[in-house]
Each structure stands twice: as C-alpha cells, then as structure tokens.
Amino acid sequence: MLLIAQNHLQLILEVGLMLFVSLVFCLNLIPLSLSIVTFLSLFIMGGLTVLFGADILLLVLSSSQAEFTHPFGPIALLGAVTALASLKVMSESGVDIRPLKRFVILFLAGITVFGGLMHRSFLLLWLLGLFLGYLMISKSFREKSVFTLKRILMFFGVAGAGFVFLEVLSRVSGMTIFSPLLRLGRIEQYSLSSIKMVLNNIQLIGHSANASYWGAEGIAFAEGYITLPMQLILFFGLPLPLFSGVLVNQKDTIDYMLPGIFGWGFDFGILGLVGLIIFVLGTIIIGFKVLNMYREKREKNNKKYLGREVLLTGALAAFCSQALIGLFIFNRSINGMALLTFIFMGALILANVVSLKTRS
C-alpha cells in the first residue's frame, strides 16, 4: 500500500523516481555514440514536424486539434538543440555537415511555423530554448556569441511581423484561435483575479479549503490542479481527484492563465513551491557541472562521451526553457502531459551523474 500514490504529489514523486532509475540504466547499457544520438535527434525533429503539421491541418479542416505542442514542445527542443550540437562537433572534426544541415534547417522551420500557429506559449518556449541552446553550444566550444545587436534587432523584427501576421490571419480566416490579441486579453482577464485568489488562500502546506473546487469534500492539498496526465491516473485506477469535464469552468485559471509558481504554490503550498524551486535549480546546476566535465574530456581527445555531451546540451536547453516558461508565464507548460515531459527532462539530466561516475 505504501507504493500506491495517495495524492497527486506522491504520484509525481514516484513517477520521477521511476523515470530517473530507468534513464540511469538506459544511459549505462545503451551505447550512445554521436552518430546514434544525431540520428535520434533528426528522427525526433522530423516526427514532430509531421505531428505538429497534422495538428494544424486538423484545426483548419475540422476546428479540432490535439495540442501536441504543450507535451512535445520540449521534446522538439531536445531534438533540435541536440542536432545543432552534433553538427558542431562534426564540423570541428572536419566532417561535411551540409547534407545534414539542410534537414535540420527544414525541420527547424517546420516546427517553428506549425508550433507557432498552434500556440504562442510554444513559440516563446521554442525561441527561448533555441537561444539558450546556441549560447550553451558557443560556450562549450569557447566561441564568441553568435548574438550580435543586429541579429537581436532582426529577431525582434521577425517576432513583431509574426505577431501581426497571426492577427491578420485570425481576422481573415475568422479563426480566433490564431489571434495573439485574444490570448493577451484572456490573460489580462483571468490572471489578476487568479493571482489574488492564490495569494489570499495559499498556506504553508496546500491551500484554504474554502478556495477549493472540491470544498468540504477536498483535502486542500494536492487536489489535482497540478497533476500528471489524467489518462495515466485512470489507467492505474488511482483514487485521486480529477477535474474531468470541468477543466475550463473550474480549473482553467489555475491550469493555463496563471504562472506555474502560483499554480504549484496553490496546490502544494509554500513548502511544495520551495521544493520545486530547489529541484529546478539543483538540476540545472548539476547539469552544467556534468556538461563541463564532458567538455573537458572532449578537449583531452576523449570521444567516449560525445553522444552524451550533445544529448545533455539539448536536455539542458529544453529543461531551462520549459522551467522558465512554465514557472513564470504559463502553468500549462509544466502541467498534465507537459509535467511528465518536464520530469523526464530533469531525470535525463540527473541520470548523467550516475553514468559519468560509473564509466569514468
């Protein structure tokens, strides 16, 4: 009975531990050479380009979509930054990367367009992740930053043009889902009232019972505002509260229109929020330390860890971007299926510590 999750937080911790142990075994048992990691990154990018494109096509043809960008956006970032890091390693070794580079650029363009059309939150995560990935790659190879004032201004110009394009597209097509102004309006409408509600009801552990959707029947802690995928909970038959059928009416302001620090703090309390911040900062610090170790080995002409180095670069960029967007802008970027992706990224980063020690 001790292993059966009694609340959503316990389930999150148990799934995180299982993913960590599984990835430790994978990193130590599977020979992750540079060529294998490069192939996997290209496969991920190609597959998600098709998936995001199909989602947009469904939206246009039938006004129905699966919104794959939330759970798989960080995975796309993992593949993209890993592929870019792999190309850099190959280029430094004198390999002709032009054929592979064409595929990477094609997939980058496809994911940017399709994912950006579906959700602006994904576009923020995607661009931030690519920015962090470029910085990490430049630092790993001791190069000057590729970001000059001219390029930064060009970036903001393209972003502004994209904003205008989406607004025009939404008005011409009559599909308000494309409208950035509508999204901003919804954030303004719901966020301020939700933040006040959270601040007035947050406690050291959990929240005030009268602020909960479940009321007197709830436990005022880990009630499902922050949770793993509903399908996972139903599959294992866990007796946990779920917002089935009331997502938009009762949960949307916590799930989507609120920064993650407020959503996490409301459901798990101040101590739960502190624990999340410690996990995020600890994972990032440990990840960069291990990445520096991999770089030192590469510079000593030890090619054993090249695959792990580029994979860790992609995982760090994706994890950092998802953490920043999820915690400070959109809670939905680290909730539900996206939370499972977030845990996977963190476990993948931390698993490199055990891998590095056992194979040194």
PDB file of N, CA and C in Angstrom, residues 77 112 122-133 147 155 159 321:
ATOM      1  N   LEU A  77      12.482  20.643 -28.722  1.00  0.00           N
ATOM      2  CA  LEU A  77      13.670  21.421 -28.360  1.00  0.00           C
ATOM      3  C   LEU A  77      14.858  20.512 -28.078  1.00  0.00           C
ATOM      4  N   THR A 112       8.835  25.559 -36.155  1.00  0.00           N
ATOM      5  CA  THR A 112       8.576  26.956 -35.794  1.00  0.00           C
ATOM      6  C   THR A 112       7.231  27.425 -36.335  1.00  0.00           C
ATOM      7  N   PHE A 122       4.055  27.997 -26.992  1.00  0.00           N
ATOM      8  CA  PHE A 122       5.082  27.137 -27.570  1.00  0.00           C
ATOM      9  C   PHE A 122       6.138  27.957 -28.285  1.00  0.00           C
ATOM     10  N   LEU A 123       5.710  28.995 -28.997  1.00  0.00           N
ATOM     11  CA  LEU A 123       6.667  29.813 -29.734  1.00  0.00           C
ATOM     12  C   LEU A 123       7.652  30.480 -28.775  1.00  0.00           C
ATOM     13  N   LEU A 124       7.163  30.948 -27.634  1.00  0.00           N
ATOM     14  CA  LEU A 124       8.052  31.522 -26.619  1.00  0.00           C
ATOM     15  C   LEU A 124       9.037  30.484 -26.113  1.00  0.00           C
ATOM     16  N   LEU A 125       8.516  29.297 -25.777  1.00  0.00           N
ATOM     17  CA  LEU A 125       9.380  28.216 -25.285  1.00  0.00           C
ATOM     18  C   LEU A 125      10.414  27.821 -26.328  1.00  0.00           C
ATOM     19  N   TRP A 126       9.991  27.724 -27.574  1.00  0.00           N
ATOM     20  CA  TRP A 126      10.838  27.276 -28.675  1.00  0.00           C
ATOM     21  C   TRP A 126      11.976  28.256 -28.933  1.00  0.00           C
ATOM     22  N   LEU A 127      11.637  29.547 -29.050  1.00  0.00           N
ATOM     23  CA  LEU A 127      12.657  30.552 -29.340  1.00  0.00           C
ATOM     24  C   LEU A 127      13.616  30.721 -28.164  1.00  0.00           C
ATOM     25  N   LEU A 128      13.073  30.698 -26.946  1.00  0.00           N
ATOM     26  CA  LEU A 128      13.930  30.802 -25.762  1.00  0.00           C
ATOM     27  C   LEU A 128      14.873  29.607 -25.681  1.00  0.00           C
ATOM     28  N   GLY A 129      14.350  28.409 -25.955  1.00  0.00           N
ATOM     29  CA  GLY A 129      15.181  27.212 -25.905  1.00  0.00           C
ATOM     30  C   GLY A 129      16.291  27.219 -26.945  1.00  0.00           C
ATOM     31  N   LEU A 130      15.975  27.671 -28.171  1.00  0.00           N
ATOM     32  CA  LEU A 130      16.999  27.766 -29.209  1.00  0.00           C
ATOM     33  C   LEU A 130      18.062  28.796 -28.830  1.00  0.00           C
ATOM     34  N   PHE A 131      17.619  29.913 -28.235  1.00  0.00           N
ATOM     35  CA  PHE A 131      18.546  30.944 -27.778  1.00  0.00           C
ATOM     36  C   PHE A 131      19.500  30.369 -26.722  1.00  0.00           C
ATOM     37  N   LEU A 132      18.953  29.678 -25.731  1.00  0.00           N
ATOM     38  CA  LEU A 132      19.790  29.081 -24.690  1.00  0.00           C
ATOM     39  C   LEU A 132      20.706  28.001 -25.268  1.00  0.00           C
ATOM     40  N   GLY A 133      20.168  27.231 -26.221  1.00  0.00           N
ATOM     41  CA  GLY A 133      20.977  26.189 -26.845  1.00  0.00           C
ATOM     42  C   GLY A 133      22.172  26.749 -27.596  1.00  0.00           C
ATOM     43  N   PHE A 147      25.134  36.004 -31.108  1.00  0.00           N
ATOM     44  CA  PHE A 147      24.083  37.004 -30.999  1.00  0.00           C
ATOM     45  C   PHE A 147      24.684  38.404 -30.929  1.00  0.00           C
ATOM     46  N   PHE A 155      15.731  39.635 -34.838  1.00  0.00           N
ATOM     47  CA  PHE A 155      14.862  38.671 -34.166  1.00  0.00           C
ATOM     48  C   PHE A 155      13.569  39.338 -33.706  1.00  0.00           C
ATOM     49  N   ALA A 159       9.784  38.620 -34.905  1.00  0.00           N
ATOM     50  CA  ALA A 159       8.751  38.302 -33.917  1.00  0.00           C
ATOM     51  C   ALA A 159       7.562  39.253 -34.052  1.00  0.00           C
ATOM     52  N   SER A 321      14.310  26.120 -20.619  1.00  0.00           N
ATOM     53  CA  SER A 321      13.263  26.878 -21.301  1.00  0.00           C
ATOM     54  C   SER A 321      11.887  26.516 -20.757  1.00  0.00           C
TER      55      SER A 321
END
